[in-house]
Amino acid sequence: MRIVEVREVSVPLEGTVANAVVSFAEHTVSLVALITDRKQRGKPVTGIAFNSIGRFGQSGILRERMIPRLLAADPDSLLAADAISLDPARVLATVMRNEKPGGHGDRAGAAAAIELAVWDLNAKLADEPAHAHIARAFGQPQTPRPVPVYAAGGYYYPDDSVERLRDELDGYRALGFEAFKIKIGGALLDEDLRRIDAALTVAGDGARLAVDANGRFDLEQALAYGQALAPLGLRWYEEPGDPLDFELNRALCVDYDGAVATGENLFSAADARNLVRYAGLRAHRDVLQMDPGLSYGLTEYGRMLAHLEAAGFHRSRCFPHGGHLINLHVVAGLSLGGCEAYPGVFQPFGGYSPRCTVEAGMVTPGDEPGFGLEWKEELRPHLDGLLQGATRGRVRS
Ligand code: MG
């Protein structure tokens, strides 16, 4: 088997929402297709994935560096031991050829889009859903299971109000979600506390509401918010300070008894190891949110998990950032703690497909082969455009 063509398109996110730090109006996502010479039902077997949402597409890095390296590689050098599927680690090493260690920025998302497409491809070759394929590859139980899910939203809108926020969360509850996350730090503390109060009227209990500051605060602000939030018993307090300010996180963990969540902006196993070494996180309380789509894909995510587990963290403390189909399969396949969803936000990538059911706060992945991205209606036009004429098997990047 060989890859005959790699295609990439940068797709804009829809909407005008913002968190405490960024507006998503300019954000894009790289949608990638690995087209092979294998055929199923008359069509080339094609691996599809994307880097995660809430960042930017990586067309330049993919087209100038990574896709040419992949297409130039000896096809046999990319094969797994079974000689019929691709080895994700070999593909990752190939696209990373001549890249120095460290400096894990945008290239981590570019590599992830390709590496995750390999998992989609391999699952399709095995004619099984990605979660089952991932579970087998990582030695986890293969029983499909509902995954705990929470609805992430509560962004700041140009015309915002606590009534709008309450209506938004009520809408998520009507869809079957029972836990929620909203943004903080985009307003003053008093205003944020009013937003949290409104959200609690829907969540019913602090244990079902998390808040996310998106790395906005300095130490003084992080501690002030921590003291105001502590009596509310919230599910977690996410990214209070700069993601790399481990000392801030450590100091907050000393002062704040509730759970702290962080890690979505750490893109490598080495960074995750430093996080658990130096950021004061408490193994049985805090939450880790590294995201395979931002961090070189599942191969590197597996290395992160090994570091976390060696430091005493159970994988059930992991809730990867990015509420979309790929991470749903990752969470189910790796028996992680749960995942987020962005119902109605971050289209066409956010949320799940009609093949997935959300019920009583749990989401069950569908059983279609791969990640099932083809079943997500909002993605369909973009996939059709990306794959148009793919049966001709031209080699291009
Ligand atoms: Mg976050």
XYZ file of C-alpha atoms in Angstrom, residues 141-390:
250
model
C -10.324 -2.398 26.628
C -12.130 -2.457 23.282
C -15.678 -2.342 24.561
C -17.324 0.734 23.128
C -18.524 2.828 26.010
C -20.347 6.056 26.491
C -17.897 8.816 27.339
C -18.624 11.577 29.864
C -19.020 14.825 27.973
C -19.572 18.436 28.904
C -20.790 21.299 26.762
C -18.192 24.016 26.374
C -19.453 27.460 25.515
C -20.245 30.586 27.457
C -18.012 32.731 25.272
C -18.189 36.494 25.191
C -20.370 37.796 22.380
C -20.530 41.296 20.910
C -24.044 41.717 22.392
C -23.779 39.700 25.578
C -25.918 39.328 28.694
C -26.427 36.848 31.508
C -29.835 36.029 29.966
C -28.139 35.073 26.686
C -25.656 32.912 28.598
C -28.425 31.167 30.550
C -30.398 30.531 27.350
C -27.272 29.097 25.718
C -26.684 26.612 28.546
C -30.397 25.751 28.684
C -30.092 24.860 25.005
C -27.181 22.512 25.764
C -29.160 20.877 28.539
C -32.025 20.264 26.088
C -29.494 18.453 23.850
C -28.614 16.003 26.646
C -25.616 17.709 28.292
C -25.517 17.870 32.086
C -22.131 19.530 32.676
C -20.925 22.821 31.246
C -17.934 25.117 30.892
C -17.948 28.876 30.437
C -15.272 31.485 29.874
C -14.017 33.895 32.505
C -11.451 36.678 32.440
C -12.996 38.579 29.522
C -14.861 40.804 31.975
C -14.185 42.164 35.461
C -14.471 39.741 38.393
C -17.894 41.055 39.501
C -19.341 40.634 36.034
C -17.806 37.163 35.710
C -19.317 36.154 39.052
C -22.746 37.221 37.737
C -22.147 35.070 34.654
C -21.133 32.134 36.851
C -24.247 32.602 39.007
C -26.410 32.505 35.895
C -24.620 29.372 34.677
C -25.085 27.701 38.056
C -28.851 28.169 37.792
C -28.697 25.817 34.789
C -25.918 23.477 35.993
C -27.590 23.168 39.388
C -24.333 22.363 41.159
C -20.778 23.696 41.062
C -19.568 20.151 40.402
C -21.177 20.422 36.959
C -19.676 23.776 35.979
C -16.086 24.526 34.975
C -14.616 27.937 34.138
C -11.799 28.750 31.709
C -9.595 31.879 31.865
C -7.566 30.940 28.761
C -4.269 31.904 30.368
C -5.311 35.501 30.918
C -4.338 36.176 34.537
C -1.173 37.230 36.298
C -0.559 35.675 39.711
C -2.460 38.341 41.630
C -5.538 38.010 39.419
C -5.356 34.208 39.410
C -5.324 34.165 43.213
C -8.132 36.760 43.464
C -10.350 34.714 41.148
C -9.374 31.558 43.031
C -10.514 33.051 46.317
C -13.820 34.189 44.789
C -14.418 30.822 43.102
C -13.433 28.569 46.014
C -16.800 28.687 47.864
C -18.634 27.692 44.653
C -17.098 24.195 44.497
C -16.632 24.371 40.741
C -15.659 21.336 38.696
C -12.408 23.006 37.675
C -10.650 26.348 37.145
C -8.933 26.162 33.753
C -5.742 27.835 32.525
C -5.626 30.617 35.086
C -2.243 31.933 33.907
C 0.151 31.669 31.010
C 0.348 27.978 30.042
C 4.128 27.984 30.538
C 4.101 29.834 33.869
C 4.458 26.711 35.991
C 5.369 28.769 39.070
C 2.065 30.684 38.860
C 0.193 27.392 38.585
C 2.136 25.957 41.526
C 1.380 28.970 43.709
C -2.314 28.815 42.812
C -2.459 25.100 43.650
C -1.099 25.918 47.105
C -3.798 28.561 47.651
C -6.802 27.060 45.825
C -8.299 23.790 47.042
C -10.497 23.170 44.016
C -9.353 21.392 40.859
C -7.145 23.273 38.396
C -7.115 22.252 34.735
C -4.359 23.004 32.258
C -2.195 21.592 29.463
C -4.050 22.363 26.233
C -1.242 24.687 25.154
C 1.562 22.213 25.789
C 2.395 20.431 22.564
C 4.981 17.786 23.423
C 5.722 14.939 25.821
C 8.708 16.897 27.191
C 6.464 19.870 28.014
C 3.873 17.599 29.662
C 6.613 16.010 31.747
C 7.778 19.428 32.907
C 4.198 20.360 33.748
C 3.781 17.462 36.151
C 7.264 18.016 37.542
C 7.039 21.725 38.271
C 3.478 23.117 38.148
C 2.307 21.862 41.542
C -0.515 19.769 40.093
C -2.196 17.320 42.452
C -2.484 13.864 40.908
C -5.896 12.977 42.318
C -7.535 16.363 41.887
C -6.333 18.290 38.870
C -7.157 17.888 35.205
C -4.872 17.562 32.173
C -6.043 18.812 28.797
C -3.300 18.128 26.282
C -4.795 17.691 22.810
C -3.393 15.217 20.242
C -4.515 17.521 17.401
C -2.246 20.293 18.692
C 0.657 18.085 19.675
C 1.949 15.872 16.861
C -0.993 13.435 17.056
C -1.685 10.265 18.959
C 1.865 8.902 18.921
C 3.109 11.873 20.962
C -0.052 11.870 23.073
C 0.720 8.275 24.075
C 4.177 9.436 25.201
C 2.545 12.199 27.254
C 0.252 9.679 28.924
C 3.275 7.552 29.843
C 4.885 10.550 31.598
C 1.652 11.405 33.414
C 1.113 7.867 34.608
C 4.737 7.573 35.722
C 4.135 10.683 37.856
C 1.081 9.110 39.512
C -1.704 10.687 37.432
C -4.470 8.330 36.319
C -5.575 8.662 32.697
C -9.088 9.398 33.948
C -7.728 12.857 34.908
C -7.256 13.585 31.170
C -9.910 15.592 29.350
C -8.328 16.608 26.016
C -9.075 20.071 24.674
C -11.108 20.187 21.466
C -14.726 19.085 21.338
C -14.874 17.161 18.103
C -15.177 13.686 16.632
C -11.472 12.905 16.571
C -10.998 13.509 20.271
C -14.208 11.623 21.094
C -12.646 8.519 19.523
C -9.344 9.218 21.286
C -11.038 9.539 24.686
C -13.122 6.389 24.149
C -10.171 4.401 22.769
C -7.706 5.413 25.477
C -10.212 5.231 28.386
C -9.593 8.878 29.310
C -11.790 10.847 31.702
C -14.047 12.509 29.182
C -14.283 15.087 26.482
C -15.815 18.395 25.665
C -18.264 19.379 22.983
C -19.007 22.709 21.335
C -22.587 22.295 20.228
C -23.360 24.956 17.677
C -19.940 26.625 17.974
C -16.767 26.250 15.894
C -18.543 24.794 12.901
C -17.893 22.963 10.697
C -15.543 21.047 13.057
C -17.085 21.406 16.524
C -19.443 18.824 17.984
C -20.299 15.352 16.797
C -22.272 13.672 14.036
C -25.830 12.362 14.047
C -24.289 8.876 14.394
C -23.181 9.783 17.944
C -25.739 9.963 20.708
C -25.602 12.432 23.584
C -27.745 11.353 26.495
C -27.667 12.075 30.223
C -24.259 13.721 29.993
C -22.651 10.877 28.061
C -21.734 10.624 24.384
C -21.350 7.377 22.468
C -19.243 7.356 19.298
C -20.768 5.902 16.148
C -19.606 2.578 14.728
C -18.723 3.731 11.205
C -15.109 3.035 10.162
C -12.539 5.649 11.144
C -13.371 8.862 12.968
C -16.664 9.158 11.080
C -15.935 12.689 9.853
C -17.795 11.880 6.619
C -20.994 11.664 8.681
C -20.704 15.181 10.061
C -23.071 17.189 7.898
C -21.335 20.541 8.368
C -18.041 19.040 7.155
C -19.529 17.297 4.146
C -19.195 20.178 1.616
C -15.554 20.732 2.627
C -14.760 17.026 2.312
C -16.515 16.850 -1.056
C -14.400 19.768 -2.267
C -11.195 18.273 -0.885
C -11.784 14.833 -2.366
C -13.179 15.868 -5.738
C -11.506 13.837 -8.486
C -9.556 11.746 -5.961
